C-alpha cells in the first residue's frame, strides 16, 4: 500500500513541475539590439586614407628600386607593381573615386615592389657570399704557393749544407710531397689539395732543418749570451742605446723560437744578434779605450808639470817671502772624445785660465 502511495505522489510532483515551467514568462527581447561591427571594418574615408598611405609606401619602394637598378632581380614583379600603381593613379583621377579599388590597387603595387626588394636583397647576399668564397679560394691558392716556395728554399738549404742525414725519413717525405704538389697542379686539383701537399712538404723539410740546427742554435746562443754580457759590463746598453735595444728585440725573438723548437729561425736570429752585439761591443770598447788613454795622458802631463816645478825649485829656489806667486794645484784638463767628455781623477778645482 505504501509503495502505491509513493508512486502516485511522484507522478503528481512531476506534473506540477511541468506545469510551472510552462507558466514561466520568457525573458523580454531587446526591441533595439546593438549592431556588432566586424573586426577590421572601416569607413570609406578610413579606407581612402589607408589606400593613400599604402600608395605612398609603394612610391618609396619604386624610387629605391629605380635609383639602385634593382628591377633586374625580379622584372615580372616590377612590371606588375608598375601596372598596379598606374591603375591606382587612374582610379584617383576619376570623378567618383572608389575607395575600395584604390585600396586594392595600392596594396597590389606595394606587394609587388616588396617582392622585387626581397629578391634584390637575396641576390645581393648570394653575390657577396660568392665573392667571399672566391676570395677564400684565392687566399688558399696564394698560401699554397707560398708554402711550396718556402719548402723549395728549405730543400735547397738542406742539399747545399748536406743536412739530409739528420732526418732522412722527413727528407724523403718532403720529396714525395713536392712531387705530389706538382702532379696536383698539373691536373687542376682543388686549392685545398694543393695547400695540403705544399704544407706537408714544408713541414717535412722543416723537421730536417730543426734536427740539424738544434745543436747549431745552441752553440750560437751561448756566444750571443757571452758577448751580450760583456756589453752590459761596459754599459753598452746606455752608450749605444738605440742599436742595443734593436738588437735585443732580435735576440728575444730568437729565444722564443728556440723555446718553441723552431731552431732554424732561432739560429738565424742568434747569428744576426751576435753580429750586431759584437759591433756594439767593439764601438763602445774603442770609445772606452780612447777615453782611458786620454785620462792617462792627462795624468802624465800633471806628473810632468809637478816634476818640472820640483827641479826648478832645486836649481833656483825662491825665497819664502817672495811676492808675485801663489800656491796652486796643477790639474789635468778634461779630454773630449767624439762628443763624450772624459774627466780625470782630480776634479776639485778648475785649471787656471778656463
Tab-separated table of C-alpha atoms in Angstrom:
chain	number	residue	atom	x	y	z
A	1	UNK	CA	0.000	0.000	0.000
A	2	UNK	CA	2.762	2.429	0.920
A	3	UNK	CA	4.555	1.770	-2.371
A	4	UNK	CA	1.490	2.740	-4.360
A	5	UNK	CA	1.116	5.996	-2.418
A	6	UNK	CA	4.750	6.924	-3.098
A	7	UNK	CA	4.317	6.224	-6.819
A	8	UNK	CA	1.236	8.437	-7.019
A	9	UNK	CA	2.981	11.287	-5.180
A	10	UNK	CA	5.929	11.086	-7.553
A	11	UNK	CA	3.671	11.353	-10.593
A	12	UNK	CA	1.858	14.355	-9.118
A	13	UNK	CA	5.188	16.091	-8.402
A	14	UNK	CA	6.327	15.658	-11.994
A	15	UNK	CA	3.124	17.129	-13.375
A	16	UNK	CA	3.462	20.098	-11.036
A	17	UNK	CA	6.962	20.904	-12.234
A	18	UNK	CA	5.967	20.652	-15.891
A	19	UNK	CA	3.007	22.938	-15.342
A	20	UNK	CA	5.124	25.538	-13.522
A	21	UNK	CA	7.702	25.558	-16.293
A	22	UNK	CA	5.056	26.187	-18.940
A	23	UNK	CA	3.600	29.079	-16.965
A	24	UNK	CA	7.014	30.844	-16.573
A	25	UNK	CA	7.274	34.042	-18.683
A	26	UNK	CA	10.256	34.111	-21.097
A	27	UNK	CA	12.760	36.985	-20.916
A	28	UNK	CA	11.779	40.060	-22.889
A	29	UNK	CA	13.881	40.515	-26.031
A	30	UNK	CA	15.572	43.910	-26.623
A	31	UNK	CA	13.444	45.823	-29.072
A	32	UNK	CA	16.505	47.803	-30.327
A	33	UNK	CA	19.533	45.427	-30.489
A	34	UNK	CA	23.093	46.956	-30.989
A	35	UNK	CA	24.674	46.002	-34.274
A	36	UNK	CA	28.152	44.488	-33.832
A	37	UNK	CA	30.886	45.869	-36.118
A	38	UNK	CA	33.070	43.181	-37.698
A	39	UNK	CA	36.807	43.432	-36.849
A	40	UNK	CA	38.743	45.438	-39.450
A	41	UNK	CA	35.662	47.051	-40.903
A	42	UNK	CA	36.436	50.688	-41.858
A	43	UNK	CA	34.520	53.606	-43.155
A	44	UNK	CA	35.036	54.743	-46.735
A	45	UNK	CA	37.048	57.725	-45.527
A	46	UNK	CA	39.332	55.449	-43.498
A	47	UNK	CA	39.770	53.146	-46.482
A	48	UNK	CA	40.684	56.119	-48.657
A	49	UNK	CA	43.351	57.287	-46.164
A	50	UNK	CA	44.775	53.784	-45.873
A	51	UNK	CA	44.960	53.498	-49.654
A	52	UNK	CA	46.781	56.815	-49.913
A	53	UNK	CA	49.313	55.788	-47.233
A	54	UNK	CA	49.902	52.422	-48.930
A	55	UNK	CA	50.362	54.138	-52.280
A	56	UNK	CA	52.939	56.456	-50.689
A	57	UNK	CA	54.909	53.452	-49.431
A	58	UNK	CA	54.662	51.873	-52.880
A	59	UNK	CA	56.099	55.048	-54.430
A	60	UNK	CA	59.013	54.963	-51.965
A	61	UNK	CA	59.729	51.319	-52.796
A	62	UNK	CA	59.605	52.098	-56.521
A	63	UNK	CA	62.003	55.045	-56.073
A	64	UNK	CA	64.518	52.791	-54.268
A	65	UNK	CA	64.233	50.139	-56.975
A	66	UNK	CA	64.761	52.664	-59.766
A	67	UNK	CA	67.652	54.518	-58.093
A	68	UNK	CA	69.571	51.312	-57.329
A	69	UNK	CA	68.641	49.489	-60.549
A	70	UNK	CA	67.016	46.604	-58.671
A	71	UNK	CA	64.208	45.754	-61.134
A	72	UNK	CA	66.543	43.263	-62.869
A	73	UNK	CA	66.326	40.961	-59.851
A	74	UNK	CA	62.566	40.359	-60.391
A	75	UNK	CA	61.367	42.074	-63.544
A	76	UNK	CA	57.943	40.371	-63.603
A	77	UNK	CA	57.021	41.572	-60.118
A	78	UNK	CA	58.277	45.036	-61.014
A	79	UNK	CA	56.015	45.152	-64.087
A	80	UNK	CA	53.043	44.050	-62.007
A	81	UNK	CA	53.830	46.732	-59.463
A	82	UNK	CA	54.003	49.353	-62.212
A	83	UNK	CA	50.656	48.246	-63.580
A	84	UNK	CA	49.003	48.300	-60.158
A	85	UNK	CA	50.425	51.739	-59.337
A	86	UNK	CA	49.270	53.160	-62.677
A	87	UNK	CA	45.830	51.673	-62.005
A	88	UNK	CA	45.764	53.399	-58.628
A	89	UNK	CA	46.564	56.712	-60.326
A	90	UNK	CA	43.800	56.152	-62.891
A	91	UNK	CA	41.270	55.411	-60.143
A	92	UNK	CA	42.368	58.504	-58.262
A	93	UNK	CA	41.757	60.676	-61.317
A	94	UNK	CA	38.148	59.551	-61.709
A	95	UNK	CA	35.369	61.896	-60.713
A	96	UNK	CA	33.662	59.376	-58.460
A	97	UNK	CA	36.505	57.824	-56.520
A	98	UNK	CA	36.028	54.220	-55.487
A	99	UNK	CA	37.886	53.823	-52.187
A	100	UNK	CA	37.812	50.030	-52.418
A	101	UNK	CA	39.509	49.977	-55.825
A	102	UNK	CA	42.109	52.455	-54.641
A	103	UNK	CA	42.786	50.270	-51.607
A	104	UNK	CA	43.173	47.098	-53.683
A	105	UNK	CA	45.419	48.647	-56.338
A	106	UNK	CA	47.707	50.347	-53.782
A	107	UNK	CA	48.123	47.103	-51.829
A	108	UNK	CA	48.923	45.214	-55.015
A	109	UNK	CA	51.532	47.772	-56.084
A	110	UNK	CA	53.273	47.715	-52.698
A	111	UNK	CA	53.220	43.924	-52.525
A	112	UNK	CA	54.844	43.569	-55.968
A	113	UNK	CA	57.538	46.167	-55.269
A	114	UNK	CA	58.345	44.467	-51.961
A	115	UNK	CA	58.842	41.222	-53.872
A	116	UNK	CA	61.418	42.998	-56.047
A	117	UNK	CA	63.227	44.373	-52.992
A	118	UNK	CA	63.257	40.948	-51.335
A	119	UNK	CA	64.625	39.327	-54.480
A	120	UNK	CA	67.317	42.004	-54.727
A	121	UNK	CA	68.358	41.523	-51.112
A	122	UNK	CA	68.578	37.772	-51.567
A	123	UNK	CA	70.557	38.101	-54.788
A	124	UNK	CA	72.982	40.574	-53.231
A	125	UNK	CA	73.527	38.272	-50.267
A	126	UNK	CA	74.278	35.425	-52.652
A	127	UNK	CA	76.643	37.637	-54.665
A	128	UNK	CA	78.506	38.646	-51.505
A	129	UNK	CA	78.743	35.026	-50.394
A	130	UNK	CA	80.138	34.089	-53.800
A	131	UNK	CA	82.640	36.955	-53.619
A	132	UNK	CA	83.819	35.882	-50.187
A	133	UNK	CA	84.136	32.295	-51.364
A	134	UNK	CA	86.219	33.418	-54.336
A	135	UNK	CA	88.475	35.451	-52.061
A	136	UNK	CA	88.879	32.460	-49.756
A	137	UNK	CA	89.849	30.243	-52.682
A	138	UNK	CA	92.316	32.821	-53.950
A	139	UNK	CA	93.853	33.042	-50.482
A	140	UNK	CA	94.173	29.252	-50.297
A	141	UNK	CA	95.993	29.208	-53.628
A	142	UNK	CA	98.266	32.047	-52.507
A	143	UNK	CA	99.057	30.204	-49.254
A	144	UNK	CA	99.787	27.014	-51.203
A	145	UNK	CA	102.200	28.853	-53.496
A	146	UNK	CA	103.967	30.494	-50.557
A	147	UNK	CA	104.293	27.184	-48.692
A	148	UNK	CA	105.669	25.484	-51.800
A	149	UNK	CA	108.209	28.287	-52.392
A	150	UNK	CA	109.313	28.139	-48.757
A	151	UNK	CA	109.616	24.352	-48.984
A	152	UNK	CA	111.869	24.772	-52.023
A	153	UNK	CA	114.057	27.201	-50.083
A	154	UNK	CA	114.335	24.739	-47.189
A	155	UNK	CA	115.192	21.890	-49.586
A	156	UNK	CA	117.968	23.926	-51.211
A	157	UNK	CA	119.410	24.765	-47.818
A	158	UNK	CA	119.352	21.108	-46.783
A	159	UNK	CA	121.001	19.992	-50.041
A	160	UNK	CA	123.636	22.741	-50.031
A	161	UNK	CA	124.657	22.031	-46.434
A	162	UNK	CA	124.317	18.218	-46.671
A	163	UNK	CA	121.830	18.057	-43.805
A	164	UNK	CA	119.675	15.181	-45.093
A	165	UNK	CA	121.330	12.671	-42.756
A	166	UNK	CA	119.954	14.445	-39.669
A	167	UNK	CA	116.403	13.206	-40.532
A	168	UNK	CA	116.366	11.139	-43.715
A	169	UNK	CA	112.757	9.960	-43.254
A	170	UNK	CA	111.402	13.508	-43.091
A	171	UNK	CA	113.515	14.480	-46.087
A	172	UNK	CA	112.003	11.656	-48.173
A	173	UNK	CA	108.532	12.669	-47.039
A	174	UNK	CA	109.214	16.217	-48.214
A	175	UNK	CA	110.402	14.981	-51.602
A	176	UNK	CA	107.218	12.955	-52.083
A	177	UNK	CA	105.015	15.893	-51.065
A	178	UNK	CA	106.796	18.225	-53.505
A	179	UNK	CA	106.143	15.799	-56.355
A	180	UNK	CA	102.544	15.381	-55.273
A	181	UNK	CA	102.038	19.162	-55.345
A	182	UNK	CA	103.336	19.380	-58.903
A	183	UNK	CA	101.129	16.480	-60.032
A	184	UNK	CA	98.037	18.043	-58.430
A	185	UNK	CA	98.791	21.391	-60.042
A	186	UNK	CA	99.115	19.754	-63.465
A	187	UNK	CA	95.718	18.064	-63.276
A	188	UNK	CA	93.919	21.109	-61.910
A	189	UNK	CA	93.254	19.849	-58.402
A	190	UNK	CA	91.471	21.957	-55.793
A	191	UNK	CA	93.264	24.656	-53.860
A	192	UNK	CA	92.657	22.702	-50.662
A	193	UNK	CA	94.574	19.718	-52.050
A	194	UNK	CA	97.414	21.929	-53.239
A	195	UNK	CA	97.676	23.610	-49.849
A	196	UNK	CA	97.791	20.272	-48.014
A	197	UNK	CA	100.593	18.931	-50.230
A	198	UNK	CA	102.642	22.147	-50.050
A	199	UNK	CA	102.301	22.377	-46.276
A	200	UNK	CA	103.309	18.730	-45.880
A	201	UNK	CA	106.480	19.362	-47.893
A	202	UNK	CA	107.283	22.451	-45.852
A	203	UNK	CA	106.733	20.677	-42.538
A	204	UNK	CA	108.870	17.716	-43.606
A	205	UNK	CA	111.851	19.822	-44.673
A	206	UNK	CA	111.457	21.965	-41.590
A	207	UNK	CA	111.772	18.830	-39.450
A	208	UNK	CA	115.104	18.046	-41.135
A	209	UNK	CA	116.409	21.564	-40.578
A	210	UNK	CA	115.259	21.607	-36.962
A	211	UNK	CA	117.076	18.364	-36.303
A	212	UNK	CA	120.237	19.778	-37.868
A	213	UNK	CA	120.050	23.241	-36.373
A	214	UNK	CA	119.135	22.349	-32.811
A	215	UNK	CA	122.824	21.966	-31.918
A	216	UNK	CA	123.965	24.883	-34.080
A	217	UNK	CA	121.436	27.195	-32.479
A	218	UNK	CA	122.556	26.115	-29.022
A	219	UNK	CA	126.197	26.900	-29.825
A	220	UNK	CA	125.489	30.353	-31.255
A	221	UNK	CA	123.107	31.071	-28.391
A	222	UNK	CA	125.995	30.653	-25.931
A	223	UNK	CA	128.168	33.053	-27.946
A	224	UNK	CA	125.394	35.668	-28.039
A	225	UNK	CA	124.878	35.465	-24.278
A	226	UNK	CA	128.622	35.889	-23.706
A	227	UNK	CA	129.103	38.997	-25.860
A	228	UNK	CA	125.847	40.489	-24.601
A	229	UNK	CA	127.059	40.095	-21.020
A	230	UNK	CA	130.365	41.789	-21.867
A	231	UNK	CA	128.487	44.650	-23.470
A	232	UNK	CA	126.377	45.183	-20.370
A	233	UNK	CA	129.540	45.254	-18.234
A	234	UNK	CA	130.860	48.284	-20.151
A	235	UNK	CA	127.402	49.982	-20.198
A	236	UNK	CA	126.872	49.370	-23.933
A	237	UNK	CA	123.108	49.413	-23.350
A	238	UNK	CA	123.460	53.110	-22.428
A	239	UNK	CA	126.340	54.187	-24.703
A	240	UNK	CA	124.645	52.653	-27.782
A	241	UNK	CA	121.072	52.530	-26.501
A	242	UNK	CA	119.197	52.617	-29.837
A	243	UNK	CA	121.306	49.921	-31.504
A	244	UNK	CA	121.428	47.822	-28.344
A	245	UNK	CA	117.619	47.911	-27.907
A	246	UNK	CA	117.030	46.936	-31.563
A	247	UNK	CA	119.441	44.020	-31.266
A	248	UNK	CA	117.818	42.984	-28.012
A	249	UNK	CA	114.477	42.567	-29.840
A	250	UNK	CA	116.091	40.252	-32.399
A	251	UNK	CA	117.677	38.282	-29.579
A	252	UNK	CA	114.367	37.916	-27.704
A	253	UNK	CA	112.636	36.695	-30.881
A	254	UNK	CA	115.386	34.101	-31.359
A	255	UNK	CA	114.917	32.972	-27.766
A	256	UNK	CA	111.178	32.493	-28.344
A	257	UNK	CA	111.818	30.427	-31.468
A	258	UNK	CA	114.368	28.333	-29.619
A	259	UNK	CA	111.912	27.577	-26.800
A	260	UNK	CA	109.214	26.668	-29.362
A	261	UNK	CA	111.514	24.276	-31.211
A	262	UNK	CA	111.910	26.494	-34.294
A	263	UNK	CA	115.649	26.011	-34.359
A	264	UNK	CA	116.275	27.308	-37.879
A	265	UNK	CA	114.628	30.643	-37.134
A	266	UNK	CA	116.290	30.668	-33.726
A	267	UNK	CA	119.696	30.088	-35.311
A	268	UNK	CA	119.162	32.865	-37.851
A	269	UNK	CA	118.097	35.238	-35.071
A	270	UNK	CA	121.069	34.323	-32.905
A	271	UNK	CA	123.504	34.854	-35.789
A	272	UNK	CA	122.027	38.268	-36.537
A	273	UNK	CA	122.054	39.377	-32.905
A	274	UNK	CA	125.580	38.007	-32.376
A	275	UNK	CA	126.913	40.066	-35.263
A	276	UNK	CA	125.153	43.189	-34.011
A	277	UNK	CA	126.179	42.750	-30.358
A	278	UNK	CA	129.787	42.268	-31.467
A	279	UNK	CA	129.703	45.528	-33.441
A	280	UNK	CA	128.191	47.402	-30.500
A	281	UNK	CA	130.771	45.947	-28.111
A	282	UNK	CA	133.625	46.958	-30.421
A	283	UNK	CA	132.333	50.544	-30.805
A	284	UNK	CA	131.890	51.027	-27.059
A	285	UNK	CA	135.196	49.296	-26.266
A	286	UNK	CA	137.039	51.588	-28.677
A	287	UNK	CA	135.457	54.641	-27.084
A	288	UNK	CA	136.390	53.405	-23.651
A	289	UNK	CA	139.985	52.688	-24.741
A	290	UNK	CA	140.363	56.190	-26.193
A	291	UNK	CA	138.907	57.706	-23.044
A	292	UNK	CA	141.248	55.691	-20.809
A	293	UNK	CA	144.228	56.753	-22.956
A	294	UNK	CA	143.203	60.403	-22.677
A	295	UNK	CA	142.945	60.123	-18.906
A	296	UNK	CA	146.377	58.510	-18.733
A	297	UNK	CA	147.867	61.294	-20.849
A	298	UNK	CA	146.303	63.897	-18.586
A	299	UNK	CA	147.746	62.171	-15.510
A	300	UNK	CA	151.185	62.026	-17.101
A	301	UNK	CA	151.010	65.705	-18.005
A	302	UNK	CA	150.141	66.586	-14.425
A	303	UNK	CA	153.010	64.471	-13.095
A	304	UNK	CA	155.483	66.035	-15.532
A	305	UNK	CA	154.429	69.560	-14.526
A	306	UNK	CA	154.904	68.745	-10.859
A	307	UNK	CA	158.356	67.201	-11.525
A	308	UNK	CA	159.418	70.271	-13.513
A	309	UNK	CA	158.394	72.578	-10.637
A	310	UNK	CA	160.438	70.500	-8.177
A	311	UNK	CA	163.519	70.597	-10.436
A	312	UNK	CA	163.203	74.378	-10.920
A	313	UNK	CA	162.938	74.889	-7.193
A	314	UNK	CA	166.122	72.872	-6.690
A	315	UNK	CA	168.056	74.894	-9.305
A	316	UNK	CA	166.813	78.356	-8.332
A	317	UNK	CA	164.809	78.248	-5.151
A	318	UNK	CA	162.678	81.268	-4.368
A	319	UNK	CA	162.792	82.960	-1.004
A	320	UNK	CA	159.940	82.120	1.268
A	321	UNK	CA	158.692	85.732	1.346
A	322	UNK	CA	158.857	86.215	-2.455
A	323	UNK	CA	155.881	88.049	-3.921
A	324	UNK	CA	154.021	87.508	-7.206
A	325	UNK	CA	153.394	83.774	-6.864
A	326	UNK	CA	150.574	81.863	-5.277
A	327	UNK	CA	150.446	78.172	-4.476
A	328	UNK	CA	148.029	76.452	-6.802
A	329	UNK	CA	147.250	72.877	-7.690
A	330	UNK	CA	148.045	71.557	-11.116
A	331	UNK	CA	145.210	69.526	-12.603
A	332	UNK	CA	144.950	67.665	-15.900
A	333	UNK	CA	142.392	69.080	-18.322
A	334	UNK	CA	139.235	67.276	-19.330
A	335	UNK	CA	139.558	65.223	-22.505
A	336	UNK	CA	136.706	65.184	-25.038
A	337	UNK	CA	136.365	62.166	-27.376
A	338	UNK	CA	133.653	62.142	-30.074
A	339	UNK	CA	131.361	64.338	-28.025
A	340	UNK	CA	131.881	62.417	-24.764
A	341	UNK	CA	133.765	64.269	-22.001
A	342	UNK	CA	136.125	62.054	-20.014
A	343	UNK	CA	137.025	63.534	-16.652
A	344	UNK	CA	140.343	62.965	-14.907
A	345	UNK	CA	140.593	61.891	-11.306
A	346	UNK	CA	141.370	65.394	-9.975
A	347	UNK	CA	138.172	67.457	-10.132
A	348	UNK	CA	138.428	69.631	-7.042
A	349	UNK	CA	139.385	72.897	-8.831
A	350	UNK	CA	139.437	74.295	-12.361
A	351	UNK	CA	142.647	74.649	-14.351
A	352	UNK	CA	143.877	78.239	-14.396
A	353	UNK	CA	142.820	80.143	-17.477
A	354	UNK	CA	139.485	78.395	-18.048
